[in-house]
PDB file of N, CA and C and ligand atoms in Angstrom:
ATOM      1  N   UNK A   1     -16.840 -12.417  11.218  1.00  0.00           N
ATOM      2  CA  UNK A   1     -15.308 -11.973  10.948  1.00  0.00           C
ATOM      3  C   UNK A   1     -13.982 -13.470  11.427  1.00  0.00           C
ATOM      4  N   UNK A   2     -12.881 -13.511   9.665  1.00  0.00           N
ATOM      5  CA  UNK A   2     -12.437 -14.604  10.297  1.00  0.00           C
ATOM      6  C   UNK A   2     -11.420 -14.051  11.657  1.00  0.00           C
ATOM      7  N   UNK A   3     -11.335 -14.915  12.128  1.00  0.00           N
ATOM      8  CA  UNK A   3      -9.844 -15.047  13.119  1.00  0.00           C
ATOM      9  C   UNK A   3      -8.415 -14.212  13.280  1.00  0.00           C
ATOM     10  N   UNK A   4      -8.684 -14.258  12.067  1.00  0.00           N
ATOM     11  CA  UNK A   4      -7.264 -13.430  12.549  1.00  0.00           C
ATOM     12  C   UNK A   4      -7.187 -12.424  11.697  1.00  0.00           C
ATOM     13  N   UNK A   5      -8.570 -11.572  11.288  1.00  0.00           N
ATOM     14  CA  UNK A   5      -8.489  -9.760  11.657  1.00  0.00           C
ATOM     15  C   UNK A   5      -8.741  -9.552  13.182  1.00  0.00           C
ATOM     16  N   UNK A   6      -8.709  -9.860  13.773  1.00  0.00           N
ATOM     17  CA  UNK A   6      -8.558  -9.573  15.236  1.00  0.00           C
ATOM     18  C   UNK A   6      -6.927  -9.636  15.616  1.00  0.00           C
ATOM     19  N   UNK A   7      -6.092 -10.500  14.781  1.00  0.00           N
ATOM     20  CA  UNK A   7      -4.868 -10.929  15.117  1.00  0.00           C
ATOM     21  C   UNK A   7      -4.331  -9.139  15.504  1.00  0.00           C
ATOM     22  N   UNK A   8      -3.079  -9.017  16.218  1.00  0.00           N
ATOM     23  CA  UNK A   8      -2.369  -7.776  16.237  1.00  0.00           C
ATOM     24  C   UNK A   8      -1.467  -7.670  15.262  1.00  0.00           C
ATOM     25  N   UNK A   9      -0.863  -9.019  15.026  1.00  0.00           N
ATOM     26  CA  UNK A   9       0.010  -8.655  13.460  1.00  0.00           C
ATOM     27  C   UNK A   9      -0.546  -7.482  11.984  1.00  0.00           C
ATOM     28  N   UNK A  10      -1.672  -7.813  12.252  1.00  0.00           N
ATOM     29  CA  UNK A  10      -2.180  -7.278  11.206  1.00  0.00           C
ATOM     30  C   UNK A  10      -2.918  -5.589  11.373  1.00  0.00           C
ATOM     31  N   UNK A  11      -3.170  -5.908  12.591  1.00  0.00           N
ATOM     32  CA  UNK A  11      -3.852  -4.152  12.852  1.00  0.00           C
ATOM     33  C   UNK A  11      -2.736  -3.062  13.069  1.00  0.00           C
ATOM     34  N   UNK A  12      -2.658  -2.757  12.590  1.00  0.00           N
ATOM     35  CA  UNK A  12      -1.483  -1.034  12.238  1.00  0.00           C
ATOM     36  C   UNK A  12      -2.586  -0.510  13.725  1.00  0.00           C
ATOM     37  N   UNK A  13      -1.414   0.199  14.256  1.00  0.00           N
ATOM     38  CA  UNK A  13      -1.854   1.263  15.824  1.00  0.00           C
ATOM     39  C   UNK A  13      -0.661   3.212  15.222  1.00  0.00           C
ATOM     40  N   UNK A  14      -0.182   2.566  14.698  1.00  0.00           N
ATOM     41  CA  UNK A  14       0.067   4.041  13.916  1.00  0.00           C
ATOM     42  C   UNK A  14       0.332   3.909  11.966  1.00  0.00           C
ATOM     43  N   UNK A  15       0.355   4.973  12.126  1.00  0.00           N
ATOM     44  CA  UNK A  15       0.563   5.344  10.271  1.00  0.00           C
ATOM     45  C   UNK A  15       1.331   6.569  10.235  1.00  0.00           C
ATOM     46  N   UNK A  16       2.153   6.141   9.521  1.00  0.00           N
ATOM     47  CA  UNK A  16       3.506   7.908   9.227  1.00  0.00           C
ATOM     48  C   UNK A  16       3.323   7.539   7.692  1.00  0.00           C
ATOM     49  N   UNK A  17       3.065   8.929   6.979  1.00  0.00           N
ATOM     50  CA  UNK A  17       2.419   8.974   4.923  1.00  0.00           C
ATOM     51  C   UNK A  17       3.878  10.114   5.098  1.00  0.00           C
ATOM     52  N   UNK A  18       4.817   9.492   4.502  1.00  0.00           N
ATOM     53  CA  UNK A  18       5.754  10.553   4.084  1.00  0.00           C
ATOM     54  C   UNK A  18       5.026  10.165   1.989  1.00  0.00           C
ATOM     55  N   UNK A  19       4.682  11.460   1.555  1.00  0.00           N
ATOM     56  CA  UNK A  19       3.881  11.981   0.483  1.00  0.00           C
ATOM     57  C   UNK A  19       5.406  11.473  -0.638  1.00  0.00           C
ATOM     58  N   UNK A  20       6.272  11.970   0.188  1.00  0.00           N
ATOM     59  CA  UNK A  20       7.856  11.344  -0.881  1.00  0.00           C
ATOM     60  C   UNK A  20       8.095  10.327  -0.903  1.00  0.00           C
ATOM     61  N   UNK A  21       8.647  10.237   0.410  1.00  0.00           N
ATOM     62  CA  UNK A  21       9.464   8.527   0.156  1.00  0.00           C
ATOM     63  C   UNK A  21       8.163   7.110   0.931  1.00  0.00           C
ATOM     64  N   UNK A  22       7.583   7.421   1.134  1.00  0.00           N
ATOM     65  CA  UNK A  22       6.899   6.381   2.316  1.00  0.00           C
ATOM     66  C   UNK A  22       5.855   6.723   2.429  1.00  0.00           C
ATOM     67  N   UNK A  23       5.935   4.691   3.130  1.00  0.00           N
ATOM     68  CA  UNK A  23       4.968   4.774   4.660  1.00  0.00           C
ATOM     69  C   UNK A  23       5.707   3.609   5.735  1.00  0.00           C
ATOM     70  N   UNK A  24       5.330   4.680   6.718  1.00  0.00           N
ATOM     71  CA  UNK A  24       5.849   3.214   7.986  1.00  0.00           C
ATOM     72  C   UNK A  24       4.822   3.095   8.796  1.00  0.00           C
ATOM     73  N   UNK A  25       4.455   1.897   9.116  1.00  0.00           N
ATOM     74  CA  UNK A  25       2.708   1.529   9.592  1.00  0.00           C
ATOM     75  C   UNK A  25       3.423   0.529  11.086  1.00  0.00           C
ATOM     76  N   UNK A  26       3.239   0.894  12.057  1.00  0.00           N
ATOM     77  CA  UNK A  26       3.430   0.211  13.276  1.00  0.00           C
ATOM     78  C   UNK A  26       2.150  -0.520  13.483  1.00  0.00           C
ATOM     79  N   UNK A  27       2.335  -1.981  13.935  1.00  0.00           N
ATOM     80  CA  UNK A  27       0.970  -2.725  13.863  1.00  0.00           C
ATOM     81  C   UNK A  27       1.549  -3.191  15.224  1.00  0.00           C
ATOM     82  N   UNK A  28       0.697  -3.410  15.725  1.00  0.00           N
ATOM     83  CA  UNK A  28      -0.102  -3.803  17.462  1.00  0.00           C
ATOM     84  C   UNK A  28       0.751  -4.145  18.109  1.00  0.00           C
ATOM     85  N   UNK A  29       1.722  -5.400  17.640  1.00  0.00           N
ATOM     86  CA  UNK A  29       2.741  -6.486  18.260  1.00  0.00           C
ATOM     87  C   UNK A  29       3.940  -5.434  18.325  1.00  0.00           C
ATOM     88  N   UNK A  30       3.986  -3.848  17.991  1.00  0.00           N
ATOM     89  CA  UNK A  30       4.918  -4.029  18.087  1.00  0.00           C
ATOM     90  C   UNK A  30       6.266  -3.501  16.733  1.00  0.00           C
ATOM     91  N   UNK A  31       5.611  -4.553  15.706  1.00  0.00           N
ATOM     92  CA  UNK A  31       6.788  -4.293  14.232  1.00  0.00           C
ATOM     93  C   UNK A  31       6.526  -3.112  13.788  1.00  0.00           C
ATOM     94  N   UNK A  32       7.452  -2.192  13.857  1.00  0.00           N
ATOM     95  CA  UNK A  32       8.005  -1.282  11.989  1.00  0.00           C
ATOM     96  C   UNK A  32       7.623  -1.698  11.680  1.00  0.00           C
ATOM     97  N   UNK A  33       6.905  -1.120   9.522  1.00  0.00           N
ATOM     98  CA  UNK A  33       7.571  -1.761   9.385  1.00  0.00           C
ATOM     99  C   UNK A  33       7.449  -0.297   8.127  1.00  0.00           C
ATOM    100  N   UNK A  34       8.338  -0.265   7.157  1.00  0.00           N
ATOM    101  CA  UNK A  34       8.630   0.804   6.765  1.00  0.00           C
ATOM    102  C   UNK A  34       8.432   0.976   4.611  1.00  0.00           C
ATOM    103  N   UNK A  35       8.528   0.640   4.260  1.00  0.00           N
ATOM    104  CA  UNK A  35       7.322   0.834   3.244  1.00  0.00           C
ATOM    105  C   UNK A  35       8.279   1.765   2.003  1.00  0.00           C
ATOM    106  N   UNK A  36       8.415   1.146   0.731  1.00  0.00           N
ATOM    107  CA  UNK A  36       9.101   2.235   0.056  1.00  0.00           C
ATOM    108  C   UNK A  36       8.080   3.096  -0.612  1.00  0.00           C
ATOM    109  N   UNK A  37       7.876   4.276  -1.653  1.00  0.00           N
ATOM    110  CA  UNK A  37       6.657   4.733  -2.599  1.00  0.00           C
ATOM    111  C   UNK A  37       6.629   3.946  -3.470  1.00  0.00           C
ATOM    112  N   UNK A  38       7.988   3.190  -4.610  1.00  0.00           N
ATOM    113  CA  UNK A  38       7.762   3.015  -5.832  1.00  0.00           C
ATOM    114  C   UNK A  38       7.436   2.150  -5.476  1.00  0.00           C
ATOM    115  N   UNK A  39       7.800   0.631  -3.726  1.00  0.00           N
ATOM    116  CA  UNK A  39       7.644  -0.907  -4.403  1.00  0.00           C
ATOM    117  C   UNK A  39       6.070  -1.090  -4.009  1.00  0.00           C
ATOM    118  N   UNK A  40       5.281   0.070  -2.860  1.00  0.00           N
ATOM    119  CA  UNK A  40       3.969   0.354  -3.048  1.00  0.00           C
ATOM    120  C   UNK A  40       3.626   0.203  -4.365  1.00  0.00           C
ATOM    121  N   UNK A  41       3.927   1.445  -4.532  1.00  0.00           N
ATOM    122  CA  UNK A  41       2.851   1.721  -6.253  1.00  0.00           C
ATOM    123  C   UNK A  41       2.822  -0.031  -6.922  1.00  0.00           C
ATOM    124  N   UNK A  42       4.406  -0.381  -7.661  1.00  0.00           N
ATOM    125  CA  UNK A  42       4.138  -1.605  -8.041  1.00  0.00           C
ATOM    126  C   UNK A  42       3.084  -2.729  -7.580  1.00  0.00           C
ATOM    127  N   UNK A  43       3.464  -2.337  -6.307  1.00  0.00           N
ATOM    128  CA  UNK A  43       2.771  -3.732  -6.092  1.00  0.00           C
ATOM    129  C   UNK A  43       1.216  -3.671  -5.659  1.00  0.00           C
ATOM    130  N   UNK A  44       0.968  -2.812  -6.908  1.00  0.00           N
ATOM    131  CA  UNK A  44      -0.823  -2.435  -6.373  1.00  0.00           C
ATOM    132  C   UNK A  44      -1.544  -3.194  -6.780  1.00  0.00           C
ATOM    133  N   UNK A  45      -2.640  -3.307  -6.114  1.00  0.00           N
ATOM    134  CA  UNK A  45      -3.743  -4.221  -5.602  1.00  0.00           C
ATOM    135  C   UNK A  45      -4.995  -4.176  -6.798  1.00  0.00           C
ATOM    136  N   UNK A  46      -5.259  -3.248  -7.000  1.00  0.00           N
ATOM    137  CA  UNK A  46      -5.985  -3.070  -7.709  1.00  0.00           C
ATOM    138  C   UNK A  46      -6.171  -4.160  -8.787  1.00  0.00           C
ATOM    139  N   UNK A  47      -7.437  -4.217  -9.545  1.00  0.00           N
ATOM    140  CA  UNK A  47      -7.420  -4.743 -10.877  1.00  0.00           C
ATOM    141  C   UNK A  47      -6.560  -4.760 -11.923  1.00  0.00           C
ATOM    142  N   UNK A  48      -6.066  -3.531 -12.426  1.00  0.00           N
ATOM    143  CA  UNK A  48      -6.050  -2.492 -13.291  1.00  0.00           C
ATOM    144  C   UNK A  48      -4.799  -2.756 -13.224  1.00  0.00           C
ATOM    145  N   UNK A  49      -4.024  -2.823 -12.434  1.00  0.00           N
ATOM    146  CA  UNK A  49      -2.681  -3.106 -11.872  1.00  0.00           C
ATOM    147  C   UNK A  49      -2.269  -4.984 -12.066  1.00  0.00           C
ATOM    148  N   UNK A  50      -3.634  -5.496 -11.398  1.00  0.00           N
ATOM    149  CA  UNK A  50      -3.116  -6.676 -11.971  1.00  0.00           C
ATOM    150  C   UNK A  50      -2.660  -7.449 -13.027  1.00  0.00           C
ATOM    151  N   UNK A  51      -3.301  -6.905 -14.143  1.00  0.00           N
ATOM    152  CA  UNK A  51      -3.488  -6.792 -15.470  1.00  0.00           C
ATOM    153  C   UNK A  51      -2.903  -6.666 -16.232  1.00  0.00           C
ATOM    154  N   UNK A  52      -2.220  -5.401 -15.343  1.00  0.00           N
ATOM    155  CA  UNK A  52      -0.713  -4.919 -16.349  1.00  0.00           C
ATOM    156  C   UNK A  52       0.574  -5.737 -15.887  1.00  0.00           C
ATOM    157  N   UNK A  53       0.358  -6.226 -14.768  1.00  0.00           N
ATOM    158  CA  UNK A  53       1.703  -7.490 -14.006  1.00  0.00           C
ATOM    159  C   UNK A  53       1.353  -8.778 -14.805  1.00  0.00           C
ATOM    160  N   UNK A  54       0.234  -9.099 -15.693  1.00  0.00           N
ATOM    161  CA  UNK A  54      -0.298 -10.036 -15.486  1.00  0.00           C
ATOM    162  C   UNK A  54       0.349 -10.178 -17.279  1.00  0.00           C
ATOM    163  N   UNK A  55      -0.040  -8.970 -18.017  1.00  0.00           N
ATOM    164  CA  UNK A  55       0.719  -8.819 -19.323  1.00  0.00           C
ATOM    165  C   UNK A  55       1.805  -8.774 -19.021  1.00  0.00           C
ATOM    166  N   UNK A  56       2.337  -8.819 -18.192  1.00  0.00           N
ATOM    167  CA  UNK A  56       4.152  -8.285 -18.504  1.00  0.00           C
ATOM    168  C   UNK A  56       5.015  -6.772 -18.630  1.00  0.00           C
ATOM    169  N   UNK A  57       3.282  -6.396 -18.254  1.00  0.00           N
ATOM    170  CA  UNK A  57       4.238  -4.102 -18.081  1.00  0.00           C
ATOM    171  C   UNK A  57       3.973  -4.256 -16.831  1.00  0.00           C
ATOM    172  N   UNK A  58       5.223  -2.601 -17.053  1.00  0.00           N
ATOM    173  CA  UNK A  58       4.802  -1.369 -16.234  1.00  0.00           C
ATOM    174  C   UNK A  58       3.976  -1.324 -15.249  1.00  0.00           C
ATOM    175  N   UNK A  59       3.512  -1.447 -14.069  1.00  0.00           N
ATOM    176  CA  UNK A  59       2.837  -1.278 -12.866  1.00  0.00           C
ATOM    177  C   UNK A  59       2.793   0.833 -13.007  1.00  0.00           C
ATOM    178  N   UNK A  60       3.717   1.261 -12.624  1.00  0.00           N
ATOM    179  CA  UNK A  60       4.022   2.641 -13.211  1.00  0.00           C
ATOM    180  C   UNK A  60       6.162   2.089 -13.055  1.00  0.00           C
ATOM    181  N   UNK A  61       6.535   3.812 -13.799  1.00  0.00           N
ATOM    182  CA  UNK A  61       5.619   4.548 -14.644  1.00  0.00           C
ATOM    183  C   UNK A  61       4.752   4.333 -15.990  1.00  0.00           C
ATOM    184  N   UNK A  62       3.553   4.925 -16.190  1.00  0.00           N
ATOM    185  CA  UNK A  62       3.120   4.392 -17.222  1.00  0.00           C
ATOM    186  C   UNK A  62       3.500   5.933 -17.542  1.00  0.00           C
ATOM    187  N   UNK A  63       2.744   6.113 -19.067  1.00  0.00           N
ATOM    188  CA  UNK A  63       3.765   6.539 -20.224  1.00  0.00           C
ATOM    189  C   UNK A  63       3.166   8.271 -19.872  1.00  0.00           C
ATOM    190  N   UNK A  64       1.729   8.623 -19.311  1.00  0.00           N
ATOM    191  CA  UNK A  64       1.459   9.756 -18.826  1.00  0.00           C
ATOM    192  C   UNK A  64       2.037   9.809 -16.877  1.00  0.00           C
ATOM    193  N   UNK A  65       2.570   8.940 -16.669  1.00  0.00           N
ATOM    194  CA  UNK A  65       3.014   9.361 -15.099  1.00  0.00           C
ATOM    195  C   UNK A  65       3.743  10.559 -14.243  1.00  0.00           C
ATOM    196  N   UNK A  66       3.061  11.235 -13.678  1.00  0.00           N
ATOM    197  CA  UNK A  66       4.432  11.975 -13.170  1.00  0.00           C
ATOM    198  C   UNK A  66       5.456  11.528 -12.874  1.00  0.00           C
ATOM    199  N   UNK A  67       6.404  12.218 -12.631  1.00  0.00           N
ATOM    200  CA  UNK A  67       7.831  11.399 -11.867  1.00  0.00           C
ATOM    201  C   UNK A  67       7.858  12.312 -11.584  1.00  0.00           C
ATOM    202  N   UNK A  68       9.082  13.082 -10.571  1.00  0.00           N
ATOM    203  CA  UNK A  68       8.624  11.852  -8.800  1.00  0.00           C
ATOM    204  C   UNK A  68       7.220  10.943  -8.618  1.00  0.00           C
ATOM    205  N   UNK A  69       7.410   9.526  -8.161  1.00  0.00           N
ATOM    206  CA  UNK A  69       5.954   9.567  -7.160  1.00  0.00           C
ATOM    207  C   UNK A  69       5.804   9.694  -6.067  1.00  0.00           C
ATOM    208  N   UNK A  70       4.381  10.455  -5.967  1.00  0.00           N
ATOM    209  CA  UNK A  70       3.664  10.978  -4.674  1.00  0.00           C
ATOM    210  C   UNK A  70       3.187  10.370  -4.414  1.00  0.00           C
ATOM    211  N   UNK A  71       2.712  10.936  -3.145  1.00  0.00           N
ATOM    212  CA  UNK A  71       1.169  10.899  -2.608  1.00  0.00           C
ATOM    213  C   UNK A  71       0.516  11.230  -2.325  1.00  0.00           C
ATOM    214  N   UNK A  72      -0.578  11.345  -2.707  1.00  0.00           N
ATOM    215  CA  UNK A  72      -1.319  12.405  -2.846  1.00  0.00           C
ATOM    216  C   UNK A  72      -2.770  13.100  -1.840  1.00  0.00           C
ATOM    217  N   UNK A  73      -2.897  11.546  -1.686  1.00  0.00           N
ATOM    218  CA  UNK A  73      -3.383  11.521  -0.375  1.00  0.00           C
ATOM    219  C   UNK A  73      -3.711  10.089  -0.076  1.00  0.00           C
ATOM    220  N   UNK A  74      -3.820   9.656   1.456  1.00  0.00           N
ATOM    221  CA  UNK A  74      -4.389   8.615   1.802  1.00  0.00           C
ATOM    222  C   UNK A  74      -5.262   8.228   2.702  1.00  0.00           C
ATOM    223  N   UNK A  75      -5.988   6.796   3.307  1.00  0.00           N
ATOM    224  CA  UNK A  75      -7.265   7.312   4.014  1.00  0.00           C
ATOM    225  C   UNK A  75      -7.086   5.534   4.099  1.00  0.00           C
ATOM    226  N   UNK A  76      -7.373   5.342   5.755  1.00  0.00           N
ATOM    227  CA  UNK A  76      -7.905   4.174   5.906  1.00  0.00           C
ATOM    228  C   UNK A  76      -9.150   3.218   5.186  1.00  0.00           C
ATOM    229  N   UNK A  77      -8.757   2.358   4.740  1.00  0.00           N
ATOM    230  CA  UNK A  77     -10.337   2.243   4.099  1.00  0.00           C
ATOM    231  C   UNK A  77     -10.632   0.816   5.399  1.00  0.00           C
ATOM    232  N   UNK A  78     -11.585   0.798   6.242  1.00  0.00           N
ATOM    233  CA  UNK A  78     -12.458   0.576   7.408  1.00  0.00           C
ATOM    234  C   UNK A  78     -11.143  -0.054   8.606  1.00  0.00           C
ATOM    235  N   UNK A  79     -11.525  -1.099   8.910  1.00  0.00           N
ATOM    236  CA  UNK A  79     -10.176  -0.478   9.820  1.00  0.00           C
ATOM    237  C   UNK A  79      -8.794  -2.033   9.181  1.00  0.00           C
ATOM    238  N   UNK A  80      -9.265  -2.143   8.060  1.00  0.00           N
ATOM    239  CA  UNK A  80      -8.487  -3.570   7.219  1.00  0.00           C
ATOM    240  C   UNK A  80      -7.558  -2.849   6.217  1.00  0.00           C
ATOM    241  N   UNK A  81      -7.556  -1.648   6.061  1.00  0.00           N
ATOM    242  CA  UNK A  81      -6.326  -1.439   3.785  1.00  0.00           C
ATOM    243  C   UNK A  81      -6.722   0.402   4.178  1.00  0.00           C
ATOM    244  N   UNK A  82      -5.124   0.226   3.416  1.00  0.00           N
ATOM    245  CA  UNK A  82      -4.719   1.735   3.253  1.00  0.00           C
ATOM    246  C   UNK A  82      -5.716   2.213   1.802  1.00  0.00           C
ATOM    247  N   UNK A  83      -6.090   2.759   1.961  1.00  0.00           N
ATOM    248  CA  UNK A  83      -6.460   3.268   0.337  1.00  0.00           C
ATOM    249  C   UNK A  83      -5.624   4.818  -0.265  1.00  0.00           C
ATOM    250  N   UNK A  84      -4.623   4.488  -1.093  1.00  0.00           N
ATOM    251  CA  UNK A  84      -4.136   5.692  -1.054  1.00  0.00           C
ATOM    252  C   UNK A  84      -4.034   5.993  -2.509  1.00  0.00           C
ATOM    253  N   UNK A  85      -3.283   7.315  -2.485  1.00  0.00           N
ATOM    254  CA  UNK A  85      -4.294   8.113  -3.819  1.00  0.00           C
ATOM    255  C   UNK A  85      -2.706   8.757  -4.497  1.00  0.00           C
ATOM    256  N   UNK A  86      -2.848   8.937  -5.696  1.00  0.00           N
ATOM    257  CA  UNK A  86      -0.774   8.875  -6.024  1.00  0.00           C
ATOM    258  C   UNK A  86      -1.472   9.564  -6.887  1.00  0.00           C
ATOM    259  N   UNK A  87      -0.101  10.658  -7.379  1.00  0.00           N
ATOM    260  CA  UNK A  87       0.445  12.048  -8.188  1.00  0.00           C
ATOM    261  C   UNK A  87      -0.547  11.639  -9.803  1.00  0.00           C
ATOM    262  N   UNK A  88      -0.906  10.174  -9.831  1.00  0.00           N
ATOM    263  CA  UNK A  88      -1.414   9.832 -11.582  1.00  0.00           C
ATOM    264  C   UNK A  88      -2.302   9.688 -11.547  1.00  0.00           C
ATOM    265  N   UNK A  89      -3.284  10.263  -9.981  1.00  0.00           N
ATOM    266  CA  UNK A  89      -4.745  10.320 -10.415  1.00  0.00           C
ATOM    267  C   UNK A  89      -5.086   9.276 -10.574  1.00  0.00           C
ATOM    268  N   UNK A  90      -4.208   7.527  -9.785  1.00  0.00           N
ATOM    269  CA  UNK A  90      -3.827   6.382  -9.642  1.00  0.00           C
ATOM    270  C   UNK A  90      -4.496   6.025  -8.498  1.00  0.00           C
ATOM    271  N   UNK A  91      -6.132   5.713  -8.002  1.00  0.00           N
ATOM    272  CA  UNK A  91      -6.503   5.610  -6.461  1.00  0.00           C
ATOM    273  C   UNK A  91      -7.105   4.235  -6.143  1.00  0.00           C
ATOM    274  N   UNK A  92      -7.719   3.382  -7.465  1.00  0.00           N
ATOM    275  CA  UNK A  92      -8.613   2.014  -7.045  1.00  0.00           C
ATOM    276  C   UNK A  92      -7.664   1.492  -6.301  1.00  0.00           C
ATOM    277  N   UNK A  93      -6.592   0.846  -5.752  1.00  0.00           N
ATOM    278  CA  UNK A  93      -5.812   0.242  -5.402  1.00  0.00           C
ATOM    279  C   UNK A  93      -6.214   0.239  -3.753  1.00  0.00           C
ATOM    280  N   UNK A  94      -6.566  -0.993  -3.003  1.00  0.00           N
ATOM    281  CA  UNK A  94      -6.627  -0.504  -1.677  1.00  0.00           C
ATOM    282  C   UNK A  94      -6.065  -2.194  -1.326  1.00  0.00           C
ATOM    283  N   UNK A  95      -4.510  -1.946  -0.053  1.00  0.00           N
ATOM    284  CA  UNK A  95      -3.226  -2.605   0.693  1.00  0.00           C
ATOM    285  C   UNK A  95      -4.264  -3.412   1.548  1.00  0.00           C
ATOM    286  N   UNK A  96      -4.074  -3.943   1.791  1.00  0.00           N
ATOM    287  CA  UNK A  96      -4.484  -4.507   3.330  1.00  0.00           C
ATOM    288  C   UNK A  96      -3.245  -5.200   4.439  1.00  0.00           C
ATOM    289  N   UNK A  97      -3.673  -4.196   5.371  1.00  0.00           N
ATOM    290  CA  UNK A  97      -2.866  -4.333   6.180  1.00  0.00           C
ATOM    291  C   UNK A  97      -2.354  -6.171   6.500  1.00  0.00           C
ATOM    292  N   UNK A  98      -3.179  -7.216   6.483  1.00  0.00           N
ATOM    293  CA  UNK A  98      -2.948  -8.368   6.321  1.00  0.00           C
ATOM    294  C   UNK A  98      -1.043  -8.420   5.162  1.00  0.00           C
ATOM    295  N   UNK A  99      -1.586  -7.768   4.331  1.00  0.00           N
ATOM    296  CA  UNK A  99      -1.734  -7.991   3.464  1.00  0.00           C
ATOM    297  C   UNK A  99       0.154  -7.449   3.074  1.00  0.00           C
ATOM    298  N   UNK A 100       0.450  -6.270   3.785  1.00  0.00           N
ATOM    299  CA  UNK A 100       1.424  -5.471   4.110  1.00  0.00           C
ATOM    300  C   UNK A 100       2.129  -5.963   5.211  1.00  0.00           C
ATOM    301  N   UNK A 101       1.415  -6.531   6.397  1.00  0.00           N
ATOM    302  CA  UNK A 101       2.228  -7.558   7.683  1.00  0.00           C
ATOM    303  C   UNK A 101       3.549  -8.758   6.728  1.00  0.00           C
ATOM    304  N   UNK A 102       2.529  -9.191   5.350  1.00  0.00           N
ATOM    305  CA  UNK A 102       2.707 -10.639   5.542  1.00  0.00           C
ATOM    306  C   UNK A 102       3.930 -10.422   4.734  1.00  0.00           C
ATOM    307  N   UNK A 103       3.947  -9.013   3.437  1.00  0.00           N
ATOM    308  CA  UNK A 103       5.249  -8.369   2.872  1.00  0.00           C
ATOM    309  C   UNK A 103       6.381  -8.245   3.393  1.00  0.00           C
ATOM    310  N   UNK A 104       6.410  -7.107   4.690  1.00  0.00           N
ATOM    311  CA  UNK A 104       7.321  -7.070   5.376  1.00  0.00           C
ATOM    312  C   UNK A 104       8.169  -7.918   6.381  1.00  0.00           C
ATOM    313  N   UNK A 105       7.725  -8.927   6.705  1.00  0.00           N
ATOM    314  CA  UNK A 105       7.811 -10.456   7.184  1.00  0.00           C
ATOM    315  C   UNK A 105       8.429 -10.881   6.294  1.00  0.00           C
ATOM    316  N   UNK A 106       7.909 -10.633   4.571  1.00  0.00           N
ATOM    317  CA  UNK A 106       8.771 -11.243   3.973  1.00  0.00           C
ATOM    318  C   UNK A 106       8.497 -12.796   3.589  1.00  0.00           C
TER     319      UNK A 106
HETATM  320 ZN1   ZN B 201      -3.182   0.046  -9.857  1.00  0.00          ZN
END
């Protein structure tokens, strides 16, 4: 494993999933980052959403998407990422903590 996987900036020590509003991640170095639900959904890193963005299409809402957006379920994907299941049953995106942290850092 590359060294940066051990970096505490990229290691979550607490995760708070608020299914109607967003996700709060506390990183091991003390930074608390809050992410808005829609922002997370729009940044979904899965291949389907990437290709939609490449075409200039909206990742969310899709014609079949229930509104408002909600998280149905969220679980850790190994130690490195968060797998979110949305209320439109989209669940292929895994959000790496390293990317989430870089996002929070701007
Ligand atoms: Zn996606």
